[in-house]
PDB file of C-alpha atoms in Angstrom:
ATOM      1  CA  UNK N  27      29.565 -15.467   4.571  1.00  0.00           C
ATOM      2  CA  UNK N  28      26.576 -13.324   5.440  1.00  0.00           C
ATOM      3  CA  UNK N  29      23.940 -12.768   2.812  1.00  0.00           C
ATOM      4  CA  UNK N  30      21.194 -10.168   2.355  1.00  0.00           C
ATOM      5  CA  UNK N  31      18.907 -12.631   4.153  1.00  0.00           C
ATOM      6  CA  UNK N  32      21.013 -11.990   7.283  1.00  0.00           C
ATOM      7  CA  UNK N  33      20.908  -8.181   6.793  1.00  0.00           C
ATOM      8  CA  UNK N  34      19.242  -5.947   9.360  1.00  0.00           C
ATOM      9  CA  UNK N  35      15.782  -4.862   8.193  1.00  0.00           C
ATOM     10  CA  UNK N  36      15.036  -1.177   8.938  1.00  0.00           C
ATOM     11  CA  UNK N  37      11.767   0.474   7.956  1.00  0.00           C
ATOM     12  CA  UNK N  38      11.532   4.187   7.199  1.00  0.00           C
ATOM     13  CA  UNK N  39       8.068   5.452   7.874  1.00  0.00           C
ATOM     14  CA  UNK N  40       6.140   8.629   8.605  1.00  0.00           C
ATOM     15  CA  UNK N  41       3.509  10.992   7.191  1.00  0.00           C
ATOM     16  CA  UNK N  42       3.381  11.916   3.493  1.00  0.00           C
ATOM     17  CA  UNK N  43       5.776  14.497   2.100  1.00  0.00           C
ATOM     18  CA  UNK N  44       8.078  14.586   5.093  1.00  0.00           C
ATOM     19  CA  UNK N  45      11.256  13.617   3.255  1.00  0.00           C
ATOM     20  CA  UNK N  46      11.476   9.827   3.772  1.00  0.00           C
ATOM     21  CA  UNK N  47      12.486   9.040   0.215  1.00  0.00           C
ATOM     22  CA  UNK N  48      15.031  11.831   0.060  1.00  0.00           C
ATOM     23  CA  UNK N  49      16.614  10.398   3.222  1.00  0.00           C
ATOM     24  CA  UNK N  50      16.504   6.896   1.843  1.00  0.00           C
ATOM     25  CA  UNK N  51      18.152   7.945  -1.393  1.00  0.00           C
ATOM     26  CA  UNK N  52      20.861   9.817   0.504  1.00  0.00           C
ATOM     27  CA  UNK N  53      21.601   6.883   2.833  1.00  0.00           C
ATOM     28  CA  UNK N  54      21.590   4.215   0.120  1.00  0.00           C
ATOM     29  CA  UNK N  55      23.670   5.994  -2.507  1.00  0.00           C
ATOM     30  CA  UNK N  56      27.269   4.929  -3.065  1.00  0.00           C
ATOM     31  CA  UNK N  57      30.091   7.243  -1.988  1.00  0.00           C
ATOM     32  CA  UNK N  58      31.323   8.152  -5.480  1.00  0.00           C
ATOM     33  CA  UNK N  59      30.053  11.476  -6.937  1.00  0.00           C
ATOM     34  CA  UNK N  60      28.451   9.842  -9.946  1.00  0.00           C
ATOM     35  CA  UNK N  61      25.806   8.143  -7.804  1.00  0.00           C
ATOM     36  CA  UNK N  62      24.917  11.038  -5.526  1.00  0.00           C
ATOM     37  CA  UNK N  63      21.140  11.516  -5.486  1.00  0.00           C
ATOM     38  CA  UNK N  64      19.612  14.708  -6.770  1.00  0.00           C
ATOM     39  CA  UNK N  65      18.160  16.099  -3.597  1.00  0.00           C
ATOM     40  CA  UNK N  66      16.473  18.925  -5.451  1.00  0.00           C
ATOM     41  CA  UNK N  67      14.483  16.577  -7.714  1.00  0.00           C
ATOM     42  CA  UNK N  68      10.690  16.931  -8.102  1.00  0.00           C
ATOM     43  CA  UNK N  69       8.587  15.176  -5.391  1.00  0.00           C
ATOM     44  CA  UNK N  70       7.371  11.691  -6.400  1.00  0.00           C
ATOM     45  CA  UNK N  71       5.367   9.816  -3.791  1.00  0.00           C
ATOM     46  CA  UNK N  72       6.445   6.275  -2.950  1.00  0.00           C
ATOM     47  CA  UNK N  73       3.759   3.798  -3.983  1.00  0.00           C
ATOM     48  CA  UNK N  74       3.567   1.164  -1.208  1.00  0.00           C
ATOM     49  CA  UNK N  75       7.184   0.343  -0.336  1.00  0.00           C
ATOM     50  CA  UNK N  76      10.658   0.419  -1.887  1.00  0.00           C
ATOM     51  CA  UNK N  77      13.247  -1.988  -0.547  1.00  0.00           C
ATOM     52  CA  UNK N  78      16.780  -0.626  -0.814  1.00  0.00           C
ATOM     53  CA  UNK N  79      19.987  -2.512  -0.004  1.00  0.00           C
ATOM     54  CA  UNK N  80      23.105  -0.694   1.165  1.00  0.00           C
ATOM     55  CA  UNK N  81      26.403  -1.516   2.712  1.00  0.00           C
ATOM     56  CA  UNK N  82      28.264   0.437   5.404  1.00  0.00           C
ATOM     57  CA  UNK N  83      31.682  -0.737   6.588  1.00  0.00           C
ATOM     58  CA  UNK N  84      31.052  -4.239   5.272  1.00  0.00           C
ATOM     59  CA  UNK N  85      27.571  -4.584   6.841  1.00  0.00           C
ATOM     60  CA  UNK N  86      24.771  -5.158   4.347  1.00  0.00           C
ATOM     61  CA  UNK N  87      21.335  -3.738   5.346  1.00  0.00           C
ATOM     62  CA  UNK N  88      17.892  -3.402   3.971  1.00  0.00           C
ATOM     63  CA  UNK N  89      16.034  -0.050   4.158  1.00  0.00           C
ATOM     64  CA  UNK N  90      12.317  -0.286   3.540  1.00  0.00           C
ATOM     65  CA  UNK N  91      11.093   3.156   2.276  1.00  0.00           C
ATOM     66  CA  UNK N  92       7.391   2.875   3.164  1.00  0.00           C
ATOM     67  CA  UNK N  93       4.689   5.165   1.899  1.00  0.00           C
ATOM     68  CA  UNK N  94       2.965   7.325   4.470  1.00  0.00           C
ATOM     69  CA  UNK N  95      -0.170   7.544   2.365  1.00  0.00           C
ATOM     70  CA  UNK N  96      -3.072   6.179   4.380  1.00  0.00           C
ATOM     71  CA  UNK N  97      -4.390   4.390   1.262  1.00  0.00           C
ATOM     72  CA  UNK N  98      -1.596   1.870   1.947  1.00  0.00           C
ATOM     73  CA  UNK N  99      -2.482   1.495   5.659  1.00  0.00           C
ATOM     74  CA  UNK N 100      -3.675  -2.070   5.110  1.00  0.00           C
ATOM     75  CA  UNK N 101      -0.146  -2.985   4.012  1.00  0.00           C
ATOM     76  CA  UNK N 102       1.660  -1.456   6.976  1.00  0.00           C
ATOM     77  CA  UNK N 103       1.485  -4.558   9.095  1.00  0.00           C
ATOM     78  CA  UNK N 104       3.261  -6.523   6.336  1.00  0.00           C
ATOM     79  CA  UNK N 105       6.260  -4.151   6.512  1.00  0.00           C
ATOM     80  CA  UNK N 106       6.736  -5.238  10.106  1.00  0.00           C
ATOM     81  CA  UNK N 107       6.693  -9.006   9.320  1.00  0.00           C
ATOM     82  CA  UNK N 108       9.567 -11.279   8.390  1.00  0.00           C
ATOM     83  CA  UNK N 109      11.055 -11.449   4.922  1.00  0.00           C
ATOM     84  CA  UNK N 110      10.228 -15.006   3.775  1.00  0.00           C
ATOM     85  CA  UNK N 111       7.224 -17.071   4.681  1.00  0.00           C
ATOM     86  CA  UNK N 112       9.158 -20.321   4.090  1.00  0.00           C
ATOM     87  CA  UNK N 113      11.846 -19.502   6.699  1.00  0.00           C
ATOM     88  CA  UNK N 114      11.904 -20.888  10.225  1.00  0.00           C
ATOM     89  CA  UNK N 115      10.485 -18.635  12.914  1.00  0.00           C
ATOM     90  CA  UNK N 116      13.984 -17.585  13.963  1.00  0.00           C
ATOM     91  CA  UNK N 117      14.979 -16.784  10.334  1.00  0.00           C
ATOM     92  CA  UNK N 118      11.708 -14.996   9.730  1.00  0.00           C
ATOM     93  CA  UNK N 119      12.431 -12.229  12.170  1.00  0.00           C
ATOM     94  CA  UNK N 120      10.567  -8.995  12.187  1.00  0.00           C
ATOM     95  CA  UNK N 121      11.943  -5.473  11.847  1.00  0.00           C
ATOM     96  CA  UNK N 122      15.275  -4.709  13.432  1.00  0.00           C
ATOM     97  CA  UNK N 123      14.881  -0.961  13.532  1.00  0.00           C
ATOM     98  CA  UNK N 124      12.434   1.853  12.762  1.00  0.00           C
ATOM     99  CA  UNK N 125      13.231   5.312  11.431  1.00  0.00           C
ATOM    100  CA  UNK N 126      10.283   7.695  11.927  1.00  0.00           C
ATOM    101  CA  UNK N 127      10.441  10.866   9.906  1.00  0.00           C
ATOM    102  CA  UNK N 128       8.189  13.959  10.039  1.00  0.00           C
ATOM    103  CA  UNK N 129       8.195  17.515   8.802  1.00  0.00           C
ATOM    104  CA  UNK N 130       8.871  19.629  11.854  1.00  0.00           C
ATOM    105  CA  UNK N 131       7.346  22.675  10.115  1.00  0.00           C
ATOM    106  CA  UNK N 132       4.014  20.974   9.853  1.00  0.00           C
ATOM    107  CA  UNK N 133       2.117  21.125  13.245  1.00  0.00           C
ATOM    108  CA  UNK N 134      -0.175  18.261  12.207  1.00  0.00           C
ATOM    109  CA  UNK N 135       2.820  16.021  11.539  1.00  0.00           C
ATOM    110  CA  UNK N 136       4.357  16.939  14.888  1.00  0.00           C
ATOM    111  CA  UNK N 137       1.247  15.699  16.636  1.00  0.00           C
ATOM    112  CA  UNK N 138       0.786  12.700  14.342  1.00  0.00           C
ATOM    113  CA  UNK N 139       4.316  11.288  14.902  1.00  0.00           C
ATOM    114  CA  UNK N 140       3.258  10.028  18.333  1.00  0.00           C
ATOM    115  CA  UNK N 141       0.608   7.831  16.674  1.00  0.00           C
ATOM    116  CA  UNK N 142       3.179   6.531  14.208  1.00  0.00           C
ATOM    117  CA  UNK N 143       5.553   5.694  17.107  1.00  0.00           C
ATOM    118  CA  UNK N 144       2.731   3.914  18.984  1.00  0.00           C
ATOM    119  CA  UNK N 145       1.726   1.853  15.902  1.00  0.00           C
ATOM    120  CA  UNK N 146       5.156   0.893  14.527  1.00  0.00           C
ATOM    121  CA  UNK N 147       7.306   0.803  17.672  1.00  0.00           C
ATOM    122  CA  UNK N 148       5.357   0.294  20.871  1.00  0.00           C
ATOM    123  CA  UNK N 149       2.552  -1.894  19.553  1.00  0.00           C
ATOM    124  CA  UNK N 150       5.145  -4.249  17.961  1.00  0.00           C
ATOM    125  CA  UNK N 151       7.422  -4.578  20.953  1.00  0.00           C
ATOM    126  CA  UNK N 152      10.322  -2.744  19.269  1.00  0.00           C
ATOM    127  CA  UNK N 153      12.665  -1.185  21.755  1.00  0.00           C
ATOM    128  CA  UNK N 154      13.059   2.584  21.721  1.00  0.00           C
ATOM    129  CA  UNK N 155      16.834   1.827  21.355  1.00  0.00           C
ATOM    130  CA  UNK N 156      16.021   0.526  17.878  1.00  0.00           C
ATOM    131  CA  UNK N 157      14.043   3.622  16.927  1.00  0.00           C
ATOM    132  CA  UNK N 158      15.305   6.890  15.396  1.00  0.00           C
ATOM    133  CA  UNK N 159      13.004   9.897  15.022  1.00  0.00           C
ATOM    134  CA  UNK N 160      14.028  12.516  12.471  1.00  0.00           C
ATOM    135  CA  UNK N 161      12.428  15.915  12.575  1.00  0.00           C
ATOM    136  CA  UNK N 162      13.041  16.944   9.029  1.00  0.00           C
ATOM    137  CA  UNK N 163      12.902  20.646   8.046  1.00  0.00           C
ATOM    138  CA  UNK N 164      12.805  21.852   4.431  1.00  0.00           C
TER     139      UNK N 164
END
């Protein structure tokens, strides 16, 4: 039986106030109406990183909702590392996928997303096939 330790690790990253947490809440909520997230809720910035677990069609996954605030930039490399320092190198795999989000109405974020892609995808050897870019529009 697979455990959460076997689950794909996906990081959700991008500039501040682009909708990452709203997307994370939407993806990770259950399918019953009582757990639907309030998508109109007041903005609250993610401090550092939130790790959410969710299951789709029997596949358990981890979604790391990472702050885009540059005050956490020194932590960003840790998001890309394996989950458990006591695991073997094979068990201690890095990120399985990256979701980059930006606000398409903000011209600064449209330019900045290329830098995020370079840092989190290209510089870490993650295939573009394992990267999804979402141009969010409010």
